Structures are given as structure tokens and as C-alpha cells.
Coordinates of C-alpha atoms in Angstrom, one line a residue:
M1 CA -18.1 1.6 60.0
R2 CA -15.7 -1.7 59.1
D3 CA -18.8 -4.0 59.3
L4 CA -20.9 -1.8 57.2
S5 CA -17.9 -1.4 54.2
A6 CA -17.0 -5.2 54.1
P7 CA -20.3 -6.2 52.1
Q8 CA -19.8 -3.3 50.0
R9 CA -16.7 -4.4 49.3
K10 CA -18.1 -8.2 48.2
A11 CA -20.9 -6.7 46.2
R12 CA -18.5 -4.8 43.9
P13 CA -18.4 -6.4 40.8
V14 CA -15.2 -8.7 40.5
S15 CA -15.3 -8.3 36.8
A16 CA -15.1 -4.2 37.3
Q17 CA -11.2 -4.3 37.1
P18 CA -10.9 -6.4 34.3
A19 CA -13.5 -4.8 31.9
T20 CA -11.5 -1.0 32.7
G21 CA -8.5 -2.9 31.3
H22 CA -10.2 -4.3 28.3
E23 CA -11.7 -1.1 27.3
D24 CA -8.3 0.6 27.5
A25 CA -6.4 -2.2 25.4
D26 CA -9.5 -1.8 22.9
R27 CA -8.9 2.0 22.8
R28 CA -5.5 1.3 22.4
R29 CA -6.3 -1.1 19.4
W30 CA -8.2 1.9 17.6
W31 CA -5.8 4.5 18.2
A32 CA -2.7 2.1 16.8
L33 CA -5.5 1.7 13.9
A34 CA -5.0 6.0 13.4
V35 CA -1.4 5.9 13.8
I36 CA -0.8 3.1 11.3
A37 CA -3.5 4.8 8.9
I38 CA -1.1 8.3 9.3
A39 CA 1.6 6.8 7.9
Q40 CA -0.1 4.4 5.2
L41 CA -1.5 7.5 4.1
M42 CA 1.9 9.6 4.1
I43 CA 3.5 6.9 2.3
V44 CA 1.0 6.4 -0.5
L45 CA 0.1 10.2 -0.9
D46 CA 3.8 11.0 -1.3
I47 CA 4.6 9.1 -4.4
T48 CA 1.7 11.3 -5.9
I49 CA 1.9 14.8 -4.1
V50 CA 5.4 15.3 -5.7
N51 CA 3.9 14.9 -9.2
I52 CA 1.9 18.2 -9.0
A53 CA 5.0 20.0 -7.6
L54 CA 7.4 18.6 -10.0
P55 CA 7.4 21.2 -12.7
S56 CA 7.7 24.0 -10.5
A57 CA 10.7 22.3 -8.7
Q58 CA 12.2 21.3 -12.3
K59 CA 12.4 25.2 -13.0
D60 CA 13.1 26.4 -9.2
L61 CA 16.2 24.1 -9.3
G62 CA 17.4 24.0 -13.3
I63 CA 16.7 20.0 -13.6
S64 CA 16.8 19.5 -17.1
D65 CA 14.0 17.0 -18.6
A66 CA 16.1 13.9 -19.3
D67 CA 17.0 14.1 -15.4
R68 CA 13.3 14.9 -13.9
Q69 CA 12.3 11.6 -14.1
W70 CA 14.7 11.2 -11.3
V71 CA 12.6 13.1 -8.8
I72 CA 10.3 10.4 -8.9
T73 CA 12.4 7.7 -9.8
A74 CA 14.9 8.1 -7.1
Y75 CA 12.1 7.1 -4.4
T76 CA 10.4 4.4 -6.5
L77 CA 13.8 2.7 -6.8
A78 CA 14.6 3.0 -3.1
F79 CA 11.2 2.0 -2.0
G80 CA 10.7 -0.7 -4.1
G81 CA 13.8 -2.5 -3.8
L82 CA 14.2 -2.4 -0.3
L83 CA 10.8 -3.4 0.7
L84 CA 11.7 -7.1 1.4
L85 CA 14.8 -6.1 3.5
G86 CA 12.3 -3.5 5.1
G87 CA 9.7 -6.3 5.9
R88 CA 12.6 -8.7 7.1
L89 CA 14.0 -6.2 9.7
G90 CA 10.4 -5.8 11.2
D91 CA 10.6 -9.7 11.7
L92 CA 13.8 -9.5 13.5
F93 CA 14.0 -6.0 15.8
G94 CA 10.5 -5.6 16.4
R95 CA 7.7 -3.9 14.3
K96 CA 7.2 -1.0 16.4
R97 CA 11.0 -0.1 16.8
V98 CA 11.6 -0.5 13.0
F99 CA 8.1 1.7 12.8
T100 CA 9.2 4.6 14.6
V101 CA 12.2 4.5 13.0
G102 CA 10.8 4.7 9.5
L103 CA 8.7 7.9 10.8
L104 CA 12.2 9.8 12.2
G105 CA 13.9 8.8 8.8
F106 CA 11.3 10.0 7.0
A107 CA 10.9 13.2 8.6
L108 CA 14.6 14.0 8.3
A109 CA 14.6 12.6 4.3
S110 CA 11.4 15.2 3.7
A111 CA 12.9 17.9 5.4
L112 CA 16.4 17.7 3.3
G113 CA 13.9 17.5 0.3
G114 CA 12.5 20.7 1.1
A115 CA 15.6 22.1 1.6
A116 CA 17.2 21.0 -1.7
V117 CA 19.6 23.6 -3.2
D118 CA 20.5 21.6 -6.3
P119 CA 18.8 18.7 -8.0
S120 CA 21.5 16.3 -6.5
M121 CA 20.1 16.9 -2.9
L122 CA 16.8 16.6 -3.9
F123 CA 17.1 13.4 -5.9
G124 CA 19.4 12.4 -2.6
A125 CA 16.3 12.9 -0.4
R126 CA 13.8 11.3 -2.3
A127 CA 15.7 8.2 -2.3
L128 CA 16.2 8.2 1.4
Q129 CA 12.2 8.8 1.3
G130 CA 11.6 5.7 -0.6
A131 CA 14.8 3.7 1.7
F132 CA 12.7 4.8 5.0
G133 CA 9.5 3.9 3.2
A134 CA 10.6 0.5 2.7
L135 CA 10.6 0.6 6.3
L136 CA 7.3 1.8 7.5
A137 CA 5.0 -0.2 4.8
P138 CA 5.9 -3.8 5.9
S139 CA 6.0 -2.8 9.3
A140 CA 2.3 -0.7 9.3
L141 CA 0.7 -3.8 7.5
G142 CA 2.4 -6.2 10.2
L143 CA 1.6 -4.0 13.1
L144 CA -2.0 -4.1 11.7
S145 CA -2.1 -7.8 11.0
T146 CA -1.0 -8.5 15.2
T147 CA -2.9 -6.0 16.2
F148 CA -6.4 -6.9 15.2
S149 CA -7.4 -10.6 15.2
D150 CA -10.9 -10.8 15.9
P151 CA -13.0 -11.3 12.3
K152 CA -15.3 -8.4 12.5
E153 CA -12.5 -6.0 13.9
R154 CA -10.0 -7.4 11.4
S155 CA -12.6 -6.6 8.7
T156 CA -13.1 -2.9 9.9
A157 CA -9.6 -1.9 10.2
F158 CA -8.3 -3.6 7.0
G159 CA -11.4 -1.7 5.3
I160 CA -9.6 2.0 6.5
F161 CA -7.0 0.5 5.9
G162 CA -7.3 -0.4 2.2
A163 CA -9.6 2.9 1.5
I164 CA -6.3 4.8 2.4
A165 CA -3.9 2.4 0.1
A166 CA -6.4 3.0 -3.0
G167 CA -7.2 6.7 -2.3
G168 CA -4.0 7.9 -1.0
A169 CA -2.7 8.3 -4.8
A170 CA -5.8 11.0 -5.2
I171 CA -5.2 12.9 -2.0
G172 CA -1.8 13.4 -2.8
F173 CA -3.0 15.1 -6.1
I174 CA -5.2 17.3 -4.5
T175 CA -2.6 18.0 -1.4
G176 CA 0.2 18.8 -3.9
G177 CA -2.1 20.9 -5.8
L178 CA -3.3 23.3 -3.1
L179 CA 0.3 23.7 -1.4
T180 CA 2.0 24.3 -5.1
E181 CA -0.6 26.8 -5.7
Y182 CA -0.5 28.7 -2.7
L183 CA 2.6 28.4 -1.1
N184 CA 5.5 26.4 -2.8
W185 CA 6.7 23.5 -4.5
R186 CA 8.9 22.8 -0.9
W187 CA 5.9 22.4 1.2
C188 CA 4.9 19.2 -0.6
L189 CA 8.0 17.4 1.2
F190 CA 8.2 20.1 4.6
V191 CA 4.5 19.1 5.4
N192 CA 5.6 15.3 5.7
S193 CA 8.0 16.5 8.6
P194 CA 5.9 17.5 11.4
I195 CA 3.4 14.9 10.7
A196 CA 5.9 12.1 11.1
V197 CA 7.2 13.2 13.7
A198 CA 4.2 13.4 15.6
T199 CA 2.8 9.9 14.4
A200 CA 6.2 8.8 15.7
F201 CA 5.2 10.1 19.1
A202 CA 2.0 8.6 19.0
A203 CA 3.5 5.1 18.2
F204 CA 5.6 5.2 21.1
S205 CA 3.0 5.6 23.4
V206 CA -0.1 3.2 21.9
L207 CA 1.5 0.5 20.0
Q208 CA 2.3 -3.0 21.8
R209 CA 5.5 -3.5 22.4
D210 CA 7.2 -6.6 20.3
H211 CA 11.1 -6.1 20.8
I212 CA 12.9 -9.3 20.2
A213 CA 15.8 -10.2 22.9
K214 CA 18.9 -10.1 21.2
G215 CA 19.8 -13.8 22.2
R216 CA 16.5 -14.6 20.6
R217 CA 16.7 -12.9 17.0
I218 CA 17.8 -14.8 14.0
K219 CA 20.5 -14.1 11.7
L220 CA 19.5 -11.7 8.9
D221 CA 19.7 -13.7 5.6
L222 CA 22.4 -11.6 3.8
P223 CA 22.6 -13.5 0.8
G224 CA 18.9 -13.4 0.3
A225 CA 18.8 -9.8 1.1
L226 CA 21.3 -8.8 -1.4
L227 CA 19.6 -11.0 -4.3
G228 CA 16.2 -10.0 -3.5
C229 CA 16.7 -6.3 -3.2
G230 CA 18.9 -5.9 -6.3
G231 CA 16.3 -8.4 -8.3
L232 CA 13.8 -6.0 -7.4
L233 CA 16.3 -2.6 -8.0
A234 CA 16.7 -4.0 -11.1
I235 CA 13.1 -4.5 -12.2
V236 CA 12.3 -1.2 -10.9
F237 CA 14.9 0.8 -12.6
G238 CA 14.5 -1.0 -15.7
T239 CA 10.7 -0.3 -16.1
S240 CA 11.6 3.4 -15.1
E241 CA 14.4 4.0 -17.6
A242 CA 11.6 2.6 -20.0
V243 CA 9.4 6.0 -19.8
T244 CA 12.7 8.0 -21.5
R245 CA 14.6 5.1 -23.2
G246 CA 11.8 3.2 -24.7
W247 CA 11.5 -1.0 -24.0
S248 CA 14.0 -1.7 -27.0
D249 CA 16.6 0.1 -25.0
G250 CA 19.5 -2.1 -24.1
L251 CA 20.1 -0.4 -20.8
V252 CA 16.4 -1.4 -20.2
I253 CA 16.5 -5.1 -21.4
G254 CA 19.9 -5.8 -19.6
S255 CA 18.3 -4.5 -16.4
L256 CA 15.4 -6.4 -16.4
L257 CA 16.9 -9.3 -17.5
L258 CA 19.4 -8.8 -14.7
G259 CA 16.3 -8.6 -12.3
V260 CA 14.5 -11.6 -13.4
A261 CA 18.0 -13.5 -13.1
L262 CA 18.5 -12.2 -9.7
L263 CA 15.5 -13.2 -8.4
A264 CA 15.6 -16.7 -10.0
L265 CA 18.8 -17.2 -7.5
F266 CA 16.7 -15.5 -4.9
V267 CA 14.4 -18.4 -5.0
L268 CA 16.8 -21.1 -4.9
V269 CA 18.9 -19.3 -1.9
E270 CA 15.7 -18.8 -0.1
K271 CA 14.9 -23.0 -0.5
R272 CA 18.3 -23.8 1.2
S273 CA 18.5 -21.1 3.8
S274 CA 17.2 -22.0 7.2
H275 CA 16.5 -18.1 8.2
P276 CA 15.4 -16.9 4.8
L277 CA 14.4 -13.2 3.9
L278 CA 11.4 -14.3 2.3
P279 CA 10.2 -17.9 3.4
I280 CA 9.0 -19.4 -0.1
H281 CA 5.5 -20.8 1.5
I282 CA 4.3 -17.4 2.1
V283 CA 4.4 -16.6 -1.6
A284 CA 3.3 -20.4 -2.7
D285 CA 0.0 -20.0 -1.0
R286 CA -2.3 -19.7 -3.5
N287 CA -4.5 -16.9 -1.3
R288 CA -1.7 -14.4 -0.7
G289 CA 0.1 -15.2 -4.0
G290 CA -3.4 -14.7 -5.8
G291 CA -3.9 -11.6 -4.6
A292 CA -0.6 -9.9 -4.7
L293 CA -0.5 -10.7 -8.3
A294 CA -4.0 -9.4 -9.2
V295 CA -3.1 -6.3 -6.6
G296 CA -0.2 -5.6 -8.9
L297 CA -1.7 -6.0 -11.9
A298 CA -4.3 -3.5 -10.5
M299 CA -2.0 -1.1 -10.2
V300 CA -0.6 -1.7 -13.6
G301 CA -3.7 0.0 -14.7
M302 CA -4.6 2.4 -12.0
F303 CA -1.1 4.5 -12.2
G304 CA -1.3 4.8 -16.0
L305 CA -4.6 6.0 -15.2
F306 CA -3.5 8.7 -12.6
L307 CA -0.9 9.5 -15.1
F308 CA -3.3 10.4 -17.7
L309 CA -6.0 12.2 -15.9
T310 CA -3.8 14.4 -14.7
Y311 CA -2.5 15.3 -18.2
Y312 CA -5.4 15.1 -19.9
L313 CA -7.3 17.5 -16.7
Q314 CA -4.6 20.3 -17.1
A315 CA -3.3 20.3 -20.7
I316 CA -6.2 19.4 -22.7
K317 CA -8.9 20.7 -20.4
H318 CA -6.7 23.4 -18.6
F319 CA -7.6 22.6 -15.0
S320 CA -5.7 24.4 -12.3
P321 CA -3.6 22.4 -10.0
V322 CA -6.1 22.7 -7.4
V323 CA -8.9 21.9 -9.4
A324 CA -7.3 19.2 -11.1
G325 CA -6.7 17.4 -7.8
L326 CA -10.4 18.5 -6.4
S327 CA -11.6 16.4 -9.6
F328 CA -10.0 13.1 -8.2
L329 CA -12.4 13.5 -4.8
P330 CA -15.3 11.5 -6.1
M331 CA -13.1 8.5 -6.7
T332 CA -11.4 8.8 -3.8
G333 CA -15.0 8.9 -1.8
A334 CA -16.4 6.1 -3.9
I335 CA -13.0 4.0 -2.7
V336 CA -13.8 5.0 1.1
I337 CA -17.8 4.2 0.7
S338 CA -17.1 0.9 -1.2
S339 CA -13.7 -0.4 1.2
T340 CA -15.5 0.3 4.5
G341 CA -19.1 0.2 3.6
F342 CA -19.4 -3.0 1.6
A343 CA -16.1 -4.9 1.4
A344 CA -15.6 -4.5 5.2
R345 CA -19.6 -5.8 5.9
L346 CA -18.9 -8.5 3.4
M347 CA -15.6 -9.7 4.1
T348 CA -16.3 -12.6 7.1
R349 CA -19.1 -13.5 4.9
V350 CA -18.6 -14.4 1.2
P351 CA -15.4 -15.9 -0.4
S352 CA -12.5 -13.2 -1.2
R353 CA -12.6 -13.6 -4.5
N354 CA -16.3 -12.7 -4.9
L355 CA -15.2 -9.5 -3.5
I356 CA -11.6 -9.0 -5.5
G357 CA -13.2 -10.1 -8.7
P358 CA -16.2 -8.3 -9.5
G359 CA -13.9 -5.0 -8.2
L360 CA -11.5 -5.5 -10.9
L361 CA -14.2 -6.3 -13.3
L362 CA -16.2 -2.9 -12.1
A363 CA -13.0 -0.9 -12.8
A364 CA -12.5 -2.4 -16.3
C365 CA -15.8 -1.0 -16.9
G366 CA -14.6 2.5 -15.8
M367 CA -11.6 2.0 -18.4
A368 CA -13.9 1.1 -20.6
W369 CA -16.3 4.4 -20.2
L370 CA -12.9 6.6 -20.5
T371 CA -12.0 5.0 -23.7
Q372 CA -14.6 7.2 -25.6
M373 CA -13.1 10.2 -24.2
K374 CA -12.6 13.1 -26.3
V375 CA -11.2 16.6 -26.3
D376 CA -14.2 18.4 -25.3
S377 CA -15.6 15.8 -23.4
P378 CA -17.1 17.3 -20.4
W379 CA -15.9 16.1 -16.9
A380 CA -19.1 15.5 -15.3
A381 CA -19.8 13.3 -18.3
M382 CA -17.0 11.5 -19.1
V383 CA -14.3 11.7 -16.3
L384 CA -16.7 11.7 -13.2
P385 CA -18.7 8.5 -14.3
A386 CA -15.6 6.6 -14.7
E387 CA -13.9 7.5 -11.8
L388 CA -16.8 6.3 -9.5
L389 CA -17.0 3.2 -11.8
L390 CA -12.7 2.9 -10.7
G391 CA -13.2 4.0 -7.3
F392 CA -16.4 1.3 -6.2
G393 CA -14.4 -1.5 -8.0
M394 CA -10.9 -0.8 -6.6
G395 CA -12.6 -0.3 -2.7
L396 CA -13.7 -4.1 -3.3
V397 CA -10.2 -5.2 -4.4
F398 CA -7.3 -3.6 -1.5
M399 CA -9.1 -4.1 1.6
P400 CA -9.8 -8.1 1.2
S401 CA -6.4 -8.3 -0.7
M402 CA -4.6 -6.4 2.0
S403 CA -5.9 -9.1 4.7
L404 CA -5.5 -12.2 2.7
A405 CA -1.6 -10.9 2.5
T406 CA -1.3 -11.5 6.2
L407 CA -4.2 -14.3 7.1
G408 CA -2.8 -17.1 9.1
V409 CA 1.0 -15.8 9.0
A410 CA 3.2 -16.6 11.6
P411 CA 4.0 -13.3 13.9
N412 CA 7.7 -14.1 12.7
E413 CA 6.6 -14.0 9.4
A414 CA 4.2 -11.1 9.2
G415 CA 6.7 -8.6 8.1
A416 CA 7.3 -10.6 5.4
A417 CA 4.3 -11.2 4.0
S418 CA 3.2 -7.7 4.3
A419 CA 6.5 -6.6 2.3
T420 CA 5.4 -9.0 -0.5
I421 CA 1.7 -7.3 -1.0
N422 CA 3.8 -4.0 -0.8
S423 CA 6.3 -5.1 -3.5
A424 CA 3.6 -6.5 -5.9
Q425 CA 1.9 -3.0 -5.5
Q426 CA 5.3 -0.8 -6.4
V427 CA 6.5 -3.2 -8.9
G428 CA 3.4 -3.1 -10.7
G429 CA 2.9 0.9 -10.1
S430 CA 6.0 1.2 -11.9
F431 CA 5.6 -1.3 -14.3
G432 CA 2.2 0.5 -15.4
T433 CA 3.6 4.1 -15.4
A434 CA 6.1 2.9 -17.8
L435 CA 4.5 0.4 -19.9
L436 CA 1.4 2.3 -20.6
N437 CA 3.2 6.1 -21.1
T438 CA 5.4 4.3 -23.4
I439 CA 2.1 2.8 -25.1
A440 CA 0.3 6.4 -24.8
A441 CA 3.2 8.2 -26.2
S442 CA 4.0 5.5 -29.3
A443 CA 0.0 5.9 -30.3
T444 CA 0.3 9.8 -30.2
A445 CA 3.4 10.0 -32.2
T446 CA 1.7 7.7 -35.0
Y447 CA -1.0 10.0 -35.1
L448 CA 0.3 13.2 -35.5
G449 CA 2.4 11.3 -37.9
T450 CA 0.2 11.9 -40.8
R451 CA -1.1 15.0 -39.6
L452 CA -0.4 18.4 -39.1
A453 CA 1.4 18.2 -35.9
S454 CA 2.0 21.9 -35.8
D455 CA -1.6 22.8 -35.2
P456 CA -2.4 23.1 -31.3
A457 CA -5.9 21.3 -31.9
V458 CA -4.3 18.8 -33.9
R459 CA -2.0 17.7 -31.4
A460 CA -4.3 17.9 -28.2
Q461 CA -6.3 15.4 -30.6
G462 CA -2.8 13.0 -30.6
A463 CA -2.5 13.5 -26.9
V464 CA -6.0 12.1 -26.2
H465 CA -5.6 9.2 -28.8
G466 CA -2.7 8.1 -26.9
Y467 CA -4.5 8.3 -23.6
V468 CA -7.3 6.2 -25.1
V469 CA -5.3 3.5 -26.3
A470 CA -3.4 2.9 -22.9
T471 CA -7.0 3.3 -21.2
W472 CA -7.5 0.2 -23.8
V473 CA -4.4 -2.0 -22.4
A474 CA -5.1 -0.6 -18.9
M475 CA -8.8 -2.3 -19.3
G476 CA -7.0 -5.6 -20.6
V477 CA -5.0 -5.9 -17.5
L478 CA -7.8 -5.7 -15.0
I479 CA -9.6 -8.2 -16.8
L480 CA -6.3 -10.3 -16.6
A481 CA -6.2 -9.4 -12.6
A482 CA -9.7 -10.6 -12.2
L483 CA -9.6 -13.5 -14.0
V484 CA -6.1 -14.3 -11.8
A485 CA -8.2 -13.6 -8.9
F486 CA -10.9 -15.8 -9.8
V487 CA -8.7 -18.8 -10.5
M488 CA -6.2 -18.5 -7.7
V489 CA -7.8 -17.4 -4.6
D490 CA -10.1 -19.7 -2.8
H491 CA -10.5 -18.2 0.7
R492 CA -13.6 -18.8 2.8
P493 CA -14.2 -17.0 5.8
A494 CA -14.3 -19.5 8.5
P495 CA -16.4 -18.8 12.1
G496 CA -13.2 -17.5 14.6
E497 CA -11.4 -17.1 11.7
A498 CA -8.0 -15.2 12.9
T499 CA -4.5 -14.6 12.2
T500 CA -1.8 -14.4 15.1
V501 CA -3.1 -13.4 18.7
P502 CA 0.3 -11.8 20.0
G503 CA -0.5 -11.9 23.6
G504 CA -3.9 -12.7 23.7
A505 CA -5.6 -14.7 26.3
A506 CA -6.4 -17.5 23.7
A507 CA -3.5 -17.7 22.7
E508 CA -1.7 -18.0 25.8
S509 CA -3.9 -20.6 27.3
A510 CA -3.7 -22.5 24.2
Q511 CA 0.1 -22.8 24.2
P512 CA 2.3 -24.3 26.4
A513 CA 5.2 -21.8 27.7
R514 CA 8.1 -23.2 25.6
E515 CA 6.9 -22.7 22.4
A516 CA 6.7 -18.8 23.3
A517 CA 10.2 -19.3 24.7
T518 CA 11.2 -21.0 21.2
H519 CA 9.5 -17.8 19.5
R520 CA 7.0 -20.4 17.6
A521 CA 3.6 -19.3 16.1
P522 CA 0.2 -20.0 17.5
A523 CA -1.5 -22.5 15.7
A524 CA -4.2 -20.3 14.7
A525 CA -4.6 -20.8 11.3
V526 CA -2.9 -23.4 8.7
D527 CA -3.7 -21.8 4.8
G528 CA -6.3 -19.2 6.1
K529 CA -8.1 -21.7 7.9
P530 CA -8.4 -21.9 11.6
T531 CA -6.8 -25.7 13.7
D532 CA -9.0 -27.6 16.0
K533 CA -7.0 -25.8 18.7
A534 CA -8.1 -22.4 17.2
R535 CA -11.6 -23.5 16.9
A536 CA -11.5 -24.6 20.5
A537 CA -9.7 -21.6 21.9
A538 CA -11.8 -18.7 19.8
P539 CA -15.2 -17.4 21.9
S540 CA -18.5 -18.2 20.1
D541 CA -20.3 -15.2 19.2
R542 CA -22.6 -15.6 22.0
Q543 CA -19.5 -15.8 24.4
R544 CA -18.5 -12.5 22.5
T545 CA -21.6 -10.6 23.1
G546 CA -22.1 -12.0 27.2

């Protein structure tokens, strides 16, 4: 018996056990993507889900018209202002840990908001949601970047992530309409708690451990944190207050000037800091900087679009909250198809600007279609084509832009790079909402000033006139964003291109142990292009398939 079994052991394939380990690791990567995607969806849709519930919450809690904006502003202030700090905390203490803490904190804040008994409690809970969201968002993008380094896998992962980032706002409108109409406005907040807790437990199981030992952590750049977060807070506050006060108000102008001054000081401090909160070379790179700027400008137009279409469908066309939310589904579907079906396949084959630029122009065409909007325009002939154009266009924009944000960034700077693109989104969305809302209100007031404003039909025509004027401005912003992408973004895909490969065999064999001990990044890429060592270490396509 012993002699018969020995040959069997020798005949057993040597690679059987490693193959199983590879399959387990592969499954964990895709489960990690699911966890990251759920967290990102929760962050994005929470920005819009409350918009549908706001009228009911205002009536229930007795919130004044002047104060109701703080339900939205409290979230955007904390989220936009603390993103840089949240991204850096992930770099210092481990993104998995910060990601999990963010999820649990978000669950707690959502429960507090749903149980609010007065306006102050609701405002405070929304601010807490924004603060924990600022931990979640950059950690999610950083984890995605370090989990998927193979170009093909990376394109698929970022395609899904980009679709969620772009379509989550529309999903928020749908979910908010359903919960508000059939349950209660409070469930728009309560719903986050079980999702966040379940996602936190899943993250603990499937995400790779990236804890940094206490003795190897660098010091937090406190002056940079105060200046950077203070500058972003001032800018987001100023643009949010412009919705009700107007752009010429002293508080608005003072906040914007203070924000610009603090950010200018932030840049000077970061240049001299040995451990900067945001290494300047991250935003100085033309691809990352161009991608972030293009996305920020795109969000100026997109957030304004959601605002106007919501009012148009509910106030002018008299759609119910549920029907108004469902009417955004075609745009969400178009984003998913464009991002995962086209952009993900083309990202490794064509220059990034050949996706971002045409995508922005396609979205601008959707805005141009909406400039023909009338009070009696049918949804199928007016809104639907515009939604499809906007969806297909933005699907081509978000995925490559998100990928560029962390491409070639060292592992210990991935959180800061992720926070940069998230800050561009948040500041752009806040600025766009304030800017376009002010333009629409001014155009409506001018229109009604020379007409019989007491007539409901005239008021409806004036409101639509304001939406159209603001849509023209949004179209111009999208065209400007396309120009920025064509001029600044020059990244071209290269064979074997990858970002950091934490714990990967190629990275470990290519770098000596002393680099790991000093927490230096593997020399995988410089300015988005593989180094000679990375090319030598990267397996060929034939080796991968073999």
C-alpha cells in the first residue's frame, strides 16, 4: 500500500495548492469590489435621497424655510471640508481600518438623523454623516486602486465604480421617493444603518489588512490639516449660502475669499512640510490635475441638472415623488452601460482624453436638448433623449477620471490622491448647485417682472424659463470641461501598466526588503507610465493566459 501511494503523490500536480490560493485571492478581490461599491453607492445616493424627503421632514420637525437648506448644507460642509484629512488618515492608519470606522460611524449618524426630534438634532446628524463620509470616500477609492493593479481587472473595477459614482444620485431620487411615499421620510436615513453595519462586517472579512505599525507611522500634518480643511469648508459654506443670500452678499464673498486665502497658505505650507497632508506633486501631475478639474466642472452641470429636473417633473409636470424618481432610471441605465460596456473596454486601448473629452461633449449635447424645454413638453420626447445623452456621456467621463486619480501613486499617498478627486466632485457639486440655482432664480424673477405673476400658468412658464437659462450655462461649463480634458490629460495606456501592487509577488521580488521596511513605494510607475523595472517584472499577456 505504501509503494502504490507514493507514485500517486508524485503524480499530483505541484501547482494544485497555489492555484487554489490564487482562486481564493481572486474571489476576495471581487468580493472586496462589492463591498467598496456598496459603500460608495451609500455615500453618493445619501446626497440626493434626502432631497425628496426634505419637504416632509420640514413639515414634521417645523423647520423654517430659511433653515431647511441646512439639512443639505450640514452634510456637504462636513463632507467637502474634511475629505483631505480623511484621505490622509487612511494613509497613516490603514485604509481598511478607516473605511470600517467610517461605515460604523455613518450607520450611527444615520440612525440619529432618522430619530431626530428637532431641527438641531437633524442638522447635527447630517454633519456627522458628512464627517464619516469624508473617511469613507477616499478610503474606498484608495482600496480600489491598491486592490486592482492588473490593467484589465482595473478597467472593469473602475468601470463599475464610475457607474455607481455617476448613477448613485439618480438612484437616491428613486429610493427617496419610494421610502417617503410608502413609509416615512425618516426611513431615508434609517435605511443606511443596516446597510452600513453589514458592509462593515463584510469589509472586515474580505479586505486585505493594511494596518501600519505605530512605530512606522509618520506624523499628521496638523497645520496643513487646519489650512486645507478650513479652506475647503469656507468655499463650500460660501457657495451653499449663495443659494439663499445671493453671490453679492458680504458673508458669501468673505467666505469665498477666506477659502481661497487659506488654500493659498495651504500650498505654501505643504511645499515646506516633510510629511504634507497633500503632496503637491499629486495635483501638479497634469493627468491627475486635469482629470480632477474636468470632473469638478462636470459636477457643476450635473448637480444643477438633478435639481432642475426634480423641480420640473414634480412642480411643473406634477409627477409624484416615486414617478419622478423612476424617470431618472434611463439615465442611470445609460451610465452603467456606457461605463462598464464601453469605457471599461476602451480604457486600456485608447488615450484617456479620447474618452473623457467626447463624453463631456456628449453630455453637453444632452444639456443642449434640454434648452428646448417647455411647460407642456412630453417627457418621452424632451427629457428622455436628454437623459440618455447625459448618461452615455458621463459614463465615459467618471471611470477613466477616477482611475487617473490614483494611477501611479505610491501606496502611502493613495488616500490623499483619492481625496483630491472626491474634493473636486464635492466642491464642484456644491458650487454648481448654488451657481445654477441663483442664475435660474434671477432669470425667473426677470421674466415675471414684466408679466402677470399672479397667473399660475405664467409662473410655470417663468420657472421653466429660469431652468432653460441655467441649462445653457451648464452646457457651457461641460464644454469648458471637455476643453480642459483635451488640453491637460495626455495619459496613454501602456502594456503592463499598473499602480501599486501591495503584497504582490512581482512587487516583492522586484524590490529589496529594505524598501518595505522604510515604507517606500514599489517603483511601478512614474507619471502614469511603467518604469523599466515594472516592465521587466510585469508578466506578458501570454504568460498571464498560460
